[in-house]
Coordinates of C-alpha atoms in Angstrom, one line a residue:
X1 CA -39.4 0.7 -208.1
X2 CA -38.7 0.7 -211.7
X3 CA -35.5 2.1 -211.4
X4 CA -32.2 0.6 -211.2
X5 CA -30.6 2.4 -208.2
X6 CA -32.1 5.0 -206.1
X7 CA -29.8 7.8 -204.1
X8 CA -30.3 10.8 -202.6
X9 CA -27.8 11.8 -200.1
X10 CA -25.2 14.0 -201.9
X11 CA -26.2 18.0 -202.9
X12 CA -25.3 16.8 -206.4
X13 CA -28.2 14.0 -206.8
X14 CA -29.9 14.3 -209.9
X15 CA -32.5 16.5 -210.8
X16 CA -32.1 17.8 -207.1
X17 CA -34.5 14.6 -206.4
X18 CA -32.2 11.3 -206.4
X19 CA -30.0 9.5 -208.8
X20 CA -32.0 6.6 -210.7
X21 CA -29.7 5.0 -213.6
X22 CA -26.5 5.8 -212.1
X23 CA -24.8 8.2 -209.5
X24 CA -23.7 11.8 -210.3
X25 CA -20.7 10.8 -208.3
X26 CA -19.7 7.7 -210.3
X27 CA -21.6 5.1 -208.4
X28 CA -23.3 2.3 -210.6
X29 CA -26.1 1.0 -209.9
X30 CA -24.1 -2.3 -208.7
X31 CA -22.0 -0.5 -206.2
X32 CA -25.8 1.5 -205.3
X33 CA -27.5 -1.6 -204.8
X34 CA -24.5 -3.3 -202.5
X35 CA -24.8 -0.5 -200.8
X36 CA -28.2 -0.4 -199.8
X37 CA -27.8 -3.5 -199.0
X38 CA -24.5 -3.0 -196.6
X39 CA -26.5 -0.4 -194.5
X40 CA -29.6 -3.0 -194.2
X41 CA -27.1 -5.3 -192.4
X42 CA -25.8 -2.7 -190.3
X43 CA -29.0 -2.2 -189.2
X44 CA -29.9 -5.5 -188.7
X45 CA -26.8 -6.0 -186.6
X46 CA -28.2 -2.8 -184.9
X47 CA -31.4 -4.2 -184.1
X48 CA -29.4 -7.1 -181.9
X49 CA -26.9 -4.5 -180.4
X50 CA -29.4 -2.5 -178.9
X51 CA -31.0 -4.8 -176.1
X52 CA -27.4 -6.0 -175.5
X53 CA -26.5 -2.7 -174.4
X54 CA -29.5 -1.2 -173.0
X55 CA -28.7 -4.6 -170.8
X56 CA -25.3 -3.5 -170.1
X57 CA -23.1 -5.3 -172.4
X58 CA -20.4 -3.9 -173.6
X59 CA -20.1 -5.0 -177.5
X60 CA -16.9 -5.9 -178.6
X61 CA -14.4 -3.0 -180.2
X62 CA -14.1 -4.7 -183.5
X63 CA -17.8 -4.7 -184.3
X64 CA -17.8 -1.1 -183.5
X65 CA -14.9 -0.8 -185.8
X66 CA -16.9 -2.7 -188.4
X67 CA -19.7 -0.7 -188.5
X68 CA -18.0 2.4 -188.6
X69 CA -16.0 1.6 -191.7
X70 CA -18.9 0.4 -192.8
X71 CA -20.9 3.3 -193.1
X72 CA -18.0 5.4 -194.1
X73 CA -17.5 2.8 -197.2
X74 CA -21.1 4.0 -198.5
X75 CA -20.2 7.7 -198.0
X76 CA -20.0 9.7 -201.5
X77 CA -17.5 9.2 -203.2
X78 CA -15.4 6.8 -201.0
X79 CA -15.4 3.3 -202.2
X80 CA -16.6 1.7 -205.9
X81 CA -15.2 -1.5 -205.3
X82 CA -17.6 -4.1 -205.8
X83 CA -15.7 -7.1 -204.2
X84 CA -15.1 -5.2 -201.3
X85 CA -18.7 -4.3 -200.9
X86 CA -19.2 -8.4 -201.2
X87 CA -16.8 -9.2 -198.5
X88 CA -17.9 -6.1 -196.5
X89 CA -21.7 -7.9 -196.5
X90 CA -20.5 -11.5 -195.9
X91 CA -19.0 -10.2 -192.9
X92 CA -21.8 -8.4 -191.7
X93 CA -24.1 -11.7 -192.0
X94 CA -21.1 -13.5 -189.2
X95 CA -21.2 -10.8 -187.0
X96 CA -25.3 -10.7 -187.2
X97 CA -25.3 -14.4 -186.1
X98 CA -23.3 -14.0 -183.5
X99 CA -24.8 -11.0 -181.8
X100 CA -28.7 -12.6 -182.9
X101 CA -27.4 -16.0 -181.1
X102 CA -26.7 -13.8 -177.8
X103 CA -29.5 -10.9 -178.0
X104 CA -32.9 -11.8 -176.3
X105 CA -35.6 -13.4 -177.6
X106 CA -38.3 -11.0 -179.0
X107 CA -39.6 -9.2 -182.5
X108 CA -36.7 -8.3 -184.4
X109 CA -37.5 -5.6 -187.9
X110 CA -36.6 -7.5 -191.3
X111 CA -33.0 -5.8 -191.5
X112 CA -32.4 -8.1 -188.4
X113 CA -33.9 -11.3 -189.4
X114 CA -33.3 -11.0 -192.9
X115 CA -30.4 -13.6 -193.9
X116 CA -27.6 -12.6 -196.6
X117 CA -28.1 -14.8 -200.0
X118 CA -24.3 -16.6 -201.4
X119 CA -23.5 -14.9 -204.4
X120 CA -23.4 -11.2 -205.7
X121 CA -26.1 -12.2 -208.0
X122 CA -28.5 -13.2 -205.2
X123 CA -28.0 -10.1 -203.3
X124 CA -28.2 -7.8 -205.8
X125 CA -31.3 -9.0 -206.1
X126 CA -32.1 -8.8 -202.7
X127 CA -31.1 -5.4 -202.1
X128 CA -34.3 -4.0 -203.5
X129 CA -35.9 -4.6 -200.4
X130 CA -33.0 -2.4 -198.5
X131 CA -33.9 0.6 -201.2
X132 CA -34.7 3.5 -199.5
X133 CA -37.7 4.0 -201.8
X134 CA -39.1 0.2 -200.9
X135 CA -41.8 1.2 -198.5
X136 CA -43.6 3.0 -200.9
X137 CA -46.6 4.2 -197.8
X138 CA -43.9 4.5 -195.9
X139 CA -44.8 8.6 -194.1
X140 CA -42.4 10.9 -196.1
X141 CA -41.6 12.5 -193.0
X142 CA -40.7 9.6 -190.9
X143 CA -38.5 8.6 -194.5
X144 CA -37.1 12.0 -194.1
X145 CA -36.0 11.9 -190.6
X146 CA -34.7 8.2 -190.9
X147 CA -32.9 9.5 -193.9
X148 CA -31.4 12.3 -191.9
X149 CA -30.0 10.1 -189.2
X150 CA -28.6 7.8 -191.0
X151 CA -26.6 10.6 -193.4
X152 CA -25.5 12.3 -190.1
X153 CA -24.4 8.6 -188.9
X154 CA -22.2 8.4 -192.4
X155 CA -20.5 11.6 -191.4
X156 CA -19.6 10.9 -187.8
X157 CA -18.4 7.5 -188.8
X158 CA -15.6 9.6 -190.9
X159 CA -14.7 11.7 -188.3
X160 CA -15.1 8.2 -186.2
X161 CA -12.6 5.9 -188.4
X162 CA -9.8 9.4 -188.2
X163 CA -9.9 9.5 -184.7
X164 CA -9.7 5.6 -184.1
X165 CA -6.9 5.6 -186.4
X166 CA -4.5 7.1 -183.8
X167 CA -6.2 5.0 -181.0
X168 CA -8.9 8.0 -180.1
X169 CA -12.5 7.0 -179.3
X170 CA -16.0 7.5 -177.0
X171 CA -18.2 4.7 -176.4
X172 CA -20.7 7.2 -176.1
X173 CA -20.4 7.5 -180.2
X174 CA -19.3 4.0 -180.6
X175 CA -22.6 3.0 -178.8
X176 CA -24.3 5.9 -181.0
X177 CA -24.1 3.8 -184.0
X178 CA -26.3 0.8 -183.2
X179 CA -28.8 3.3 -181.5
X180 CA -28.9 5.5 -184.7
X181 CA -29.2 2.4 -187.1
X182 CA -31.6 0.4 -184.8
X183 CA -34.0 3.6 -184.6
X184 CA -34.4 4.3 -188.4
X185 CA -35.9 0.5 -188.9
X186 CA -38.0 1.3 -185.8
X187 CA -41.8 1.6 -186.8
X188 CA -42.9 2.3 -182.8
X189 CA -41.3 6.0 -183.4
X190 CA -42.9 8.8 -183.7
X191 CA -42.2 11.5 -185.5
X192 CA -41.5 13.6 -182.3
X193 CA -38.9 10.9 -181.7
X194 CA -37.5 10.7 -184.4
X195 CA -36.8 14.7 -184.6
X196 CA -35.4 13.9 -180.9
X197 CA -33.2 11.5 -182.4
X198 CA -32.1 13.7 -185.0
X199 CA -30.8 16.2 -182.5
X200 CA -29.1 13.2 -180.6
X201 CA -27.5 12.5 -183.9
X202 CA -26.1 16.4 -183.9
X203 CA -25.1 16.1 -180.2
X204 CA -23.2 13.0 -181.1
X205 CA -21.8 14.7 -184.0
X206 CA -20.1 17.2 -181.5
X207 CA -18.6 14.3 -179.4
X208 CA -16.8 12.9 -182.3
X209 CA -15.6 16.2 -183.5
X210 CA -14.5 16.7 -180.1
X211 CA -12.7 13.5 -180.0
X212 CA -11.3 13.9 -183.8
X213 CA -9.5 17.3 -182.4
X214 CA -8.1 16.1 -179.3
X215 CA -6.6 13.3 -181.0
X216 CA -4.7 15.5 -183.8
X217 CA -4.2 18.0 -180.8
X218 CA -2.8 15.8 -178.5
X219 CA -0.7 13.9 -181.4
X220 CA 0.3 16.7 -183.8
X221 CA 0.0 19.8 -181.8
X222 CA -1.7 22.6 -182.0
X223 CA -2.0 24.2 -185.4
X224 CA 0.0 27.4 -185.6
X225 CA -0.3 29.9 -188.6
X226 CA 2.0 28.5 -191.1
X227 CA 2.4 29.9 -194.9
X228 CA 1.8 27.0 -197.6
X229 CA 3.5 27.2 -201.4
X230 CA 0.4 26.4 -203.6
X231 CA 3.3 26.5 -205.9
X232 CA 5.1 23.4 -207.9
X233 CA 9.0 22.8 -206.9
X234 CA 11.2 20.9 -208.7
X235 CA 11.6 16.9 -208.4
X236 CA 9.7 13.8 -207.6
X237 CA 6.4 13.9 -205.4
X238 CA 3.6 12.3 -204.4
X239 CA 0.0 14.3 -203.9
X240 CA -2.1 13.1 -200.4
X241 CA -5.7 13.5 -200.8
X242 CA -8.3 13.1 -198.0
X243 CA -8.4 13.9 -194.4
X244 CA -5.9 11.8 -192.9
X245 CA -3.4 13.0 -190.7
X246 CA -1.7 9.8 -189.8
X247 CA -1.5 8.5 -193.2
X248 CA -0.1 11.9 -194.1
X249 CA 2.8 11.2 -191.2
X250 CA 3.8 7.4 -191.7
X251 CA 4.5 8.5 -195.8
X252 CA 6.3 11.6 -194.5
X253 CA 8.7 8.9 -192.2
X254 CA 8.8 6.8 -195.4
X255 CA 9.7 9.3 -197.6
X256 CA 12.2 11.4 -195.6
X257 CA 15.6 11.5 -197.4
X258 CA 14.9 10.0 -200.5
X259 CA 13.9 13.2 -202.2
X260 CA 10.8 13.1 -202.8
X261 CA 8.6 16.5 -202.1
X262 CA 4.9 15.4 -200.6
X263 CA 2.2 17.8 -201.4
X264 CA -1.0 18.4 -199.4
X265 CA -4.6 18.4 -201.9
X266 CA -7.9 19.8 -200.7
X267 CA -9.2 18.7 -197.2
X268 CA -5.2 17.9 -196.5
X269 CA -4.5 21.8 -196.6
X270 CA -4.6 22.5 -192.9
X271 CA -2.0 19.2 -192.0
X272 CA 0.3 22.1 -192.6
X273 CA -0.2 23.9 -189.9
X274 CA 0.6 21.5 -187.4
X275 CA 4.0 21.4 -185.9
X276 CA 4.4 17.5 -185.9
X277 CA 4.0 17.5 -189.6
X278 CA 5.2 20.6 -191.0
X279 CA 8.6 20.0 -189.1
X280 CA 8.9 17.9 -192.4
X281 CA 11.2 20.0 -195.1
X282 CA 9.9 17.8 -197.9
X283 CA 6.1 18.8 -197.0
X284 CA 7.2 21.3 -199.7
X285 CA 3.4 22.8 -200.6
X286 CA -0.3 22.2 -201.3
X287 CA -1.2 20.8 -205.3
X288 CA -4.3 21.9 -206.6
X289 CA -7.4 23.0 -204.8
X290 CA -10.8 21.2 -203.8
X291 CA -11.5 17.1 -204.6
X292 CA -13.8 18.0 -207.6
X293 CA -11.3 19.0 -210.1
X294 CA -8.8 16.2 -209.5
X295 CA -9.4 14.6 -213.0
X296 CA -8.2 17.7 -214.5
X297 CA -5.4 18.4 -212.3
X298 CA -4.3 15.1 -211.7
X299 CA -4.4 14.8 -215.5
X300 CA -1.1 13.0 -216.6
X301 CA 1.3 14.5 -213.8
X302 CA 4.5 13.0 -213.4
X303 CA 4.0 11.8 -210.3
X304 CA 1.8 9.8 -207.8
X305 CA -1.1 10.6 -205.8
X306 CA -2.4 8.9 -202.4
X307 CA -6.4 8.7 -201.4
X308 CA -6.8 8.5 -197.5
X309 CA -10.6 9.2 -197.0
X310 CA -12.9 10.3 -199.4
X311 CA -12.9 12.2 -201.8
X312 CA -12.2 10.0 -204.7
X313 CA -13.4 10.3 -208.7
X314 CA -13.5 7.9 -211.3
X315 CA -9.7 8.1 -212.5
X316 CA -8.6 8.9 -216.2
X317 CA -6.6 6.5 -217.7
X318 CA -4.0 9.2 -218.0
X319 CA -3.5 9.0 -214.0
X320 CA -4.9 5.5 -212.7
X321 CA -2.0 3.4 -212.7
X322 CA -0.2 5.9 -210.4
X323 CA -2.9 7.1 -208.2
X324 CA -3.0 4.5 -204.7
X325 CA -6.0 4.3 -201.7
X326 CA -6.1 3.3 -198.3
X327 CA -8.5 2.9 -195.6
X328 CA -11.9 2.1 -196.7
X329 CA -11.1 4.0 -199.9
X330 CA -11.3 1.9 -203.4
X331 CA -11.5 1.3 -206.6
X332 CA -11.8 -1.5 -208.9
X333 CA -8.7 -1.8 -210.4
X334 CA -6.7 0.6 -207.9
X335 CA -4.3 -0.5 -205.6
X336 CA -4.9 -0.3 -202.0
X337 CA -2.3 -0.1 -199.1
X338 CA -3.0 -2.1 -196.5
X339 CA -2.9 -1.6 -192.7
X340 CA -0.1 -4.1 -191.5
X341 CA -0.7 -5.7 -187.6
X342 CA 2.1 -3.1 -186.1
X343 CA -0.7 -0.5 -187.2
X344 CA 1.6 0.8 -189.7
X345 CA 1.9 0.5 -193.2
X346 CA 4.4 -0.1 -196.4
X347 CA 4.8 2.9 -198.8
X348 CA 7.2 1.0 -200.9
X349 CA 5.3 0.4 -203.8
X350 CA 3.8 4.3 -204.2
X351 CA 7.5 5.5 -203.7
X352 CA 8.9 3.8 -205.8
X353 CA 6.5 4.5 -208.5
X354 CA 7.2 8.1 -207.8
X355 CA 10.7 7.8 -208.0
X356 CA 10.5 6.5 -211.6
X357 CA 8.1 8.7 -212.5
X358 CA 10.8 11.7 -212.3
X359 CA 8.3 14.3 -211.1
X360 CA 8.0 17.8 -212.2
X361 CA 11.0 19.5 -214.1
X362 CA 11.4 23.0 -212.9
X363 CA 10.1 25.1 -210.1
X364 CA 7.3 27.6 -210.4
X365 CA 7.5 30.8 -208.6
X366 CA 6.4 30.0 -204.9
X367 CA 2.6 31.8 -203.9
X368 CA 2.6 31.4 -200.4
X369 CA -1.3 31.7 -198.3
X370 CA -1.6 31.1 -194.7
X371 CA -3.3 28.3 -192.4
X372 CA -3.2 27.3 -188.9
X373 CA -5.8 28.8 -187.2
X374 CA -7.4 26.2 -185.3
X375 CA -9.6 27.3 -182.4
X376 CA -6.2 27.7 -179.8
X377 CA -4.5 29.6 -182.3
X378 CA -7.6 32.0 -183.1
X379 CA -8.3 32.4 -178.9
X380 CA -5.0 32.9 -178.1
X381 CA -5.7 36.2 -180.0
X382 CA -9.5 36.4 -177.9
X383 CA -8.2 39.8 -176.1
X384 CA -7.5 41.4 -179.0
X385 CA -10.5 40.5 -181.0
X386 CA -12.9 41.5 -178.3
X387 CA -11.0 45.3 -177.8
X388 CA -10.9 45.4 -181.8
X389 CA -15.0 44.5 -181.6
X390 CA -15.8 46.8 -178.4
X391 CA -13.4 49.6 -180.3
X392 CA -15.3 49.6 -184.3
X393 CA -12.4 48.0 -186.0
X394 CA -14.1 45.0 -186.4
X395 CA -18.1 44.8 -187.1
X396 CA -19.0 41.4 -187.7
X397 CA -17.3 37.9 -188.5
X398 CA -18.5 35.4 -191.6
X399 CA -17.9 31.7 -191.1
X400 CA -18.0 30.7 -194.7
X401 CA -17.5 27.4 -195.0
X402 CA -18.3 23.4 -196.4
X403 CA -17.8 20.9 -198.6
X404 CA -17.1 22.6 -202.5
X405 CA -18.4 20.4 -205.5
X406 CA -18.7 21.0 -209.1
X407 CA -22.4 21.6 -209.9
X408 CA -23.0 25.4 -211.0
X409 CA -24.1 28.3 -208.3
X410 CA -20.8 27.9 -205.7
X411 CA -19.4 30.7 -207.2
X412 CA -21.9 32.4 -204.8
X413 CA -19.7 32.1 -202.1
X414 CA -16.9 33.5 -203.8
X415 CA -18.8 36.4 -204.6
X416 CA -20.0 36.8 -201.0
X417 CA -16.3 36.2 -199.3
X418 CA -15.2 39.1 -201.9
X419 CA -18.1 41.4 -200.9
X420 CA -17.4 41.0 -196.9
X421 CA -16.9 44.7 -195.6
X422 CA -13.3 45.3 -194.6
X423 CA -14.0 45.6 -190.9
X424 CA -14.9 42.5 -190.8
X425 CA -12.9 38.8 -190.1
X426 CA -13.9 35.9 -192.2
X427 CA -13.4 32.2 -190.9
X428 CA -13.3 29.3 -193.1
X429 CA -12.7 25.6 -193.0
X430 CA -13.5 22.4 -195.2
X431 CA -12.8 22.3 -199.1
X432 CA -15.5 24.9 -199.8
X433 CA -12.7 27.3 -198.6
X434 CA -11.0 26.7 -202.5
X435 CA -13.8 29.0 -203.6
X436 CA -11.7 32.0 -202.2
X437 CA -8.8 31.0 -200.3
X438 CA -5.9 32.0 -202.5
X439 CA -7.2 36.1 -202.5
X440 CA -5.4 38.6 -200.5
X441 CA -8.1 39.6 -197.9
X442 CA -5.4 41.7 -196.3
X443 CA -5.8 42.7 -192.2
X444 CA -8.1 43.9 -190.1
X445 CA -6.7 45.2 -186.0
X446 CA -3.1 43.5 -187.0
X447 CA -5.2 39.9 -187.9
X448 CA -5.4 38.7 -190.9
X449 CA -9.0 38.6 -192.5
X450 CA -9.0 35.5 -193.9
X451 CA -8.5 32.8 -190.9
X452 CA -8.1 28.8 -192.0
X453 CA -9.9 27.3 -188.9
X454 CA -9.3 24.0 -190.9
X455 CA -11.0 20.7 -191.9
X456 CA -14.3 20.3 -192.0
X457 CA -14.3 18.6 -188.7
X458 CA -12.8 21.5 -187.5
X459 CA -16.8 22.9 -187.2
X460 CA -15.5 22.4 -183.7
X461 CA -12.8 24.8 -183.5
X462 CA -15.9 27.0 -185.1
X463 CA -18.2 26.7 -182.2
X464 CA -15.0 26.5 -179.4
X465 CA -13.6 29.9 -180.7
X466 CA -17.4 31.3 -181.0
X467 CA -18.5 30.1 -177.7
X468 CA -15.2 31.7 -175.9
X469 CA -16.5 34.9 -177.5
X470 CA -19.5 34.7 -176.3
X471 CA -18.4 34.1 -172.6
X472 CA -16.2 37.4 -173.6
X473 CA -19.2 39.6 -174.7
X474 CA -21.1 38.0 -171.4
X475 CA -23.6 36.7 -174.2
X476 CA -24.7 33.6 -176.3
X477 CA -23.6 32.6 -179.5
X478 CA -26.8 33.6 -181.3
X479 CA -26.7 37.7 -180.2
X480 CA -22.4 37.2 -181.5
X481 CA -22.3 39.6 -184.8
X482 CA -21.7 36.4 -186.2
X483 CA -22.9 34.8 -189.5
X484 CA -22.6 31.7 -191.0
X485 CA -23.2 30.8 -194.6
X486 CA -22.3 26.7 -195.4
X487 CA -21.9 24.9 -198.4
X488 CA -23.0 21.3 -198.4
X489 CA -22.5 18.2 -200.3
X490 CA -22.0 15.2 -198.5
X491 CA -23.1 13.4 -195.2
X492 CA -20.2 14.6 -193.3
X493 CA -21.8 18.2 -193.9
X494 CA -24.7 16.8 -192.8
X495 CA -23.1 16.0 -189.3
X496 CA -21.8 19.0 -189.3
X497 CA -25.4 20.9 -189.6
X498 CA -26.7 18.3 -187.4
X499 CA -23.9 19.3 -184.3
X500 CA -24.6 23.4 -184.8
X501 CA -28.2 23.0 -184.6
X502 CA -27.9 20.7 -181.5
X503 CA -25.8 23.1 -180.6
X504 CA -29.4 26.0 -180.6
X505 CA -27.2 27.8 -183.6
X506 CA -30.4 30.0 -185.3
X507 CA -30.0 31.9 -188.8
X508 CA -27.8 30.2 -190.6
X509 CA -27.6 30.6 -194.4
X510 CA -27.4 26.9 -196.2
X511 CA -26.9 25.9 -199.7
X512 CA -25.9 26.0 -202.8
X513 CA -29.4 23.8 -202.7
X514 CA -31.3 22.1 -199.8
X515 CA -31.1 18.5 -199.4
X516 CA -33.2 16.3 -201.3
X517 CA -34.1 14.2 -198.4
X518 CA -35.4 16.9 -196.3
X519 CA -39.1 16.7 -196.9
X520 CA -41.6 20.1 -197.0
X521 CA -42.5 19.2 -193.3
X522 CA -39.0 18.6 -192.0
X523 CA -37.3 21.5 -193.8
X524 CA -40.2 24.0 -192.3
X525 CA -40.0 22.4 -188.9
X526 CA -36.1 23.7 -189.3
X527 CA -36.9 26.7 -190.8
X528 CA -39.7 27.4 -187.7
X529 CA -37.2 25.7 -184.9
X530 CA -33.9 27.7 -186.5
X531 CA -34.5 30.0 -188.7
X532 CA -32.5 27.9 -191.5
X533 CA -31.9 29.9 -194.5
X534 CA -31.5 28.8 -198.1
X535 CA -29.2 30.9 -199.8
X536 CA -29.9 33.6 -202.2
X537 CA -27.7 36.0 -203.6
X538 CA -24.6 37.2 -202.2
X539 CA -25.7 41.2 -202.0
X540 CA -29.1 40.3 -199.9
X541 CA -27.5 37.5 -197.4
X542 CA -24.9 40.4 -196.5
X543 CA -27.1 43.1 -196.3
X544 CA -29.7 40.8 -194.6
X545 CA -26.7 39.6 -192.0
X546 CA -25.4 43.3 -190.8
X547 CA -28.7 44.5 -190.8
X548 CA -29.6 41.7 -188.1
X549 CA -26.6 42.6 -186.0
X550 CA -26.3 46.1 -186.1

């Protein structure tokens, strides 16, 4: 309690046990504490929604919306913007009133009745009682589950706030997120429960992926293979950061003809591949690799850069007064672009800039590596993987994937992508892909060996291309000679986990370090339920992973 923040839900989190004086990722213990604070409202509106629904009512879209962007402010590395954490709360405390002047009359947890204070001051000072730490006889396993749920909720609420964006959405997830909230404040849950719960969380997690991909499906097509300069050209540019497809589209409209070449950075790789956006000539390449070494390579460019989701660092001075947000993304001192009424918005300002800024001065020697190979892409292939598998050429297939981050021990999964026999096909998606991405893997039965699946939502076209082997090999997932080995380091990763173990994935290999939230218990009830894995080194987990499907 004598600490000034408390946080644990990034791989990065001090001392592998939680950040105290101030976050790994930038957060102060301010933003920490707002925070805290924000989620202790969302519950609390939780805790009203529930018997509303459970009664049949259907709660209204923009309170959804609001909670959603909501938990997706407090993901890492998304939002440090103190006002907007202030106006975020004051809004909360509204929408509580009106949902506690309609929900029925009963015992409500503290999160619901609690009351937001006026100033910042005042509620920084009551956000000790929303510190996760607070309870201090709280059951470390019941912390740990509640913990769990709620990291998985940040992570679907991503993949939630991209689908909504181009008017895709489930009220099965949309109800999700007051059921979620409203169970980790729940004391009448048991741990059996809670671990049901949990699993609900993963199933949920799977819905929203589902959702995420038929919206870019349906509104960009299907990713095709598509070869991507990782090379700088000539001219003006600006850099888009993030996950957004849509933002990605309305700067491409806004930008077309003025010469200015727009460059994909980390999770925005794959937006190549699909034929809505790469019918743009000015989509000229991908800058840079994954999130964490943007203060490095954004390091006085001549041009501007655009943050659509997460991931966003502090900014060097040498880069802040041409680097933009949008969304829920923010920064004090950063300017945001604004969603206008027609759902659009005005790149004016960010062009411009670019424009003036002159951009690079001469092009580099184009290096070209491929993407597009989204789940109907990769099946459409399905008959001559499975002759290639029932014929030797190819042994086994690696899904090496995740989010990347800086601390040391992720070279690990370079090593291990590099020491994958050549009879064997490696997928990859999410930034962790960066760690090997730009090396010639060469082919394997006319396929390339290194196959983009995409963002890390894309753990869906994952499962959808493994399950449609399966069915081929009249089998299940688990007998497929089939590995996967994930990097983690925020809570979309945990959503991720949570969807392939609801899925009954066994034997996957997790790291570069387990989560500091999972307690002892938890983590062996995993390890007993699905043979989790933490890494090791790369030589074992290979040997260890052929052995197991020979």
């Amino acid at each position: 309690m004598e600490n000034s923040m408390f946080c644990y839900q990034c791989e990065q989190t001090m001392g592998g046990k939680g950040c105290t004086k101030s976050g790994v990722c930038g957060k102060t213990p301010e933003i920490a504490n707002l925070q805290d604070l924000l989620i202790y409202q969302l519950k609390g509106i939780s805790c009203y929604a529930k018997p509303l629904i459970e009664e049949g009512q259907i709660i209204d879209k923009e309170i959804v919306k609001f909670v959603e962007n909501g938990l997706f402010t407090t993901l890492t590395n998304v939002n440090f913007d103190a006002q907007v954490h202030v106006e975020l709360l004051k809004e909360s405390q509204r929408i509580k009133e009106g949902l506690r002047s309609k929900a029925p009359i009963g015992e409500y947890a503290d999160a619901a009745t609690y009351n937001l204070s006026d100033t910042k001051e005042e509620m920084l000072k009551d956000s000790v009682k929303a510190g996760i730490m607070y309870d201090q006889d709280l059951d470390a396993d019941i912390r740990s589950l509640r913990s769990t749920i709620l990291y998985g909720l940040k992570g679907i609420s991503a993949y939630g706030h991209q689908a909504r964006f181009i008017n895709y959405q489930s009220d099965q997830v949309d109800h999700f997120y007051f059921l979620g909230l409203e169970a980790t404040t729940n004391d009448n849950l048991t741990l059996e429960d809670l671990i049901r719960m949990t699993m609900r969380t993963g199933e949920i997690s799977v819905e929203v992926m589902r959702i995420l991909d038929e919206a870019n499906t349906e509104t960009y097509q299907n990713p095709s293979p598509h070869k991507v300069n990782v090379n700088i050209k000539k001219g003006p540019f600006i850099i888009v950061s993030g996950h957004d497809l849509r933002d990605l589209e309305l700067l491409l409209q806004q930008t077309e003809g003025k010469g200015i070449n727009i460059y994909t950075h980390g999770e925005m790789l794959p937006c190549h591949g699909y034929p809505s956006l790469n019918k743009y000539k000015h989509l000229v390449g991908n800058y840079g690799s994954a999130w964490q070494n943007q203060q490095k390579e954004f390091d006085n460019i001549p041009g501007c850069i655009l943050m659509t989701t997460n991931c966003l660092m502090r900014p060097r001075e040498s880069y802040k007064d041409r680097i933009f947000t949008t969304n829920v993304v923010g920064w004090d001192g950063i300017k945001n672009v604004k969603l206008n009424e027609d759902a659009t918005k005005d790149f004016g300002e960010i062009i411009n800039k670019a424009l003036q800024l002159g951009g690079f001065k001469e092009d580099e020697e184009e290096k070209k590596i491929l993407v597009g190979f989204g789940h109907h892409e990769t099946l459409s292939h399905a008959e001559t993987i499975v002759n290639a598998v029932k014929e030797g050429q190819i042994k086994h297939f690696f899904l090496i994937g995740g989010c990347d981050g800086a601390k040391p021990g992720r070279n690990y999964y370079t090593e291990f992508a590099q020491q994958v026999p050549k009879d064997c096909v490696i997928l990859t998606l999410a930034c962790g892909k960066y760690r090997f991405n730009k090396l010639d893997f060469g082919t394997v039965a006319g396929l390339p060996r290194l196959l983009d699946v995409g963002q890390c939502n894309d753990a869906y076209s994952a499962v959808r291309i493994a399950s449609a082997l399966a069915d081929a090999f009249d089998t299940n997932v688990n007998d497929l000679p089939l590995t996967i080995v994930l990097s983690w380091y925020e809570q979309k990763a945990v959503a991720d986990l949570l969807a392939l173990l609801s899925l009954g994935i066994n034997g996957m290999y997790l790291g570069p370090s387990l989560p500091a939230f999972i307690s002892p218990n938890v983590l062996q009830y995993l390890v007993d339920t699905f043979d989790i894995k933490p890494i090791s080194t790369p030589h074992d987990d290979l040997k260890n992973s052929l052995q197991q499907h020979c």
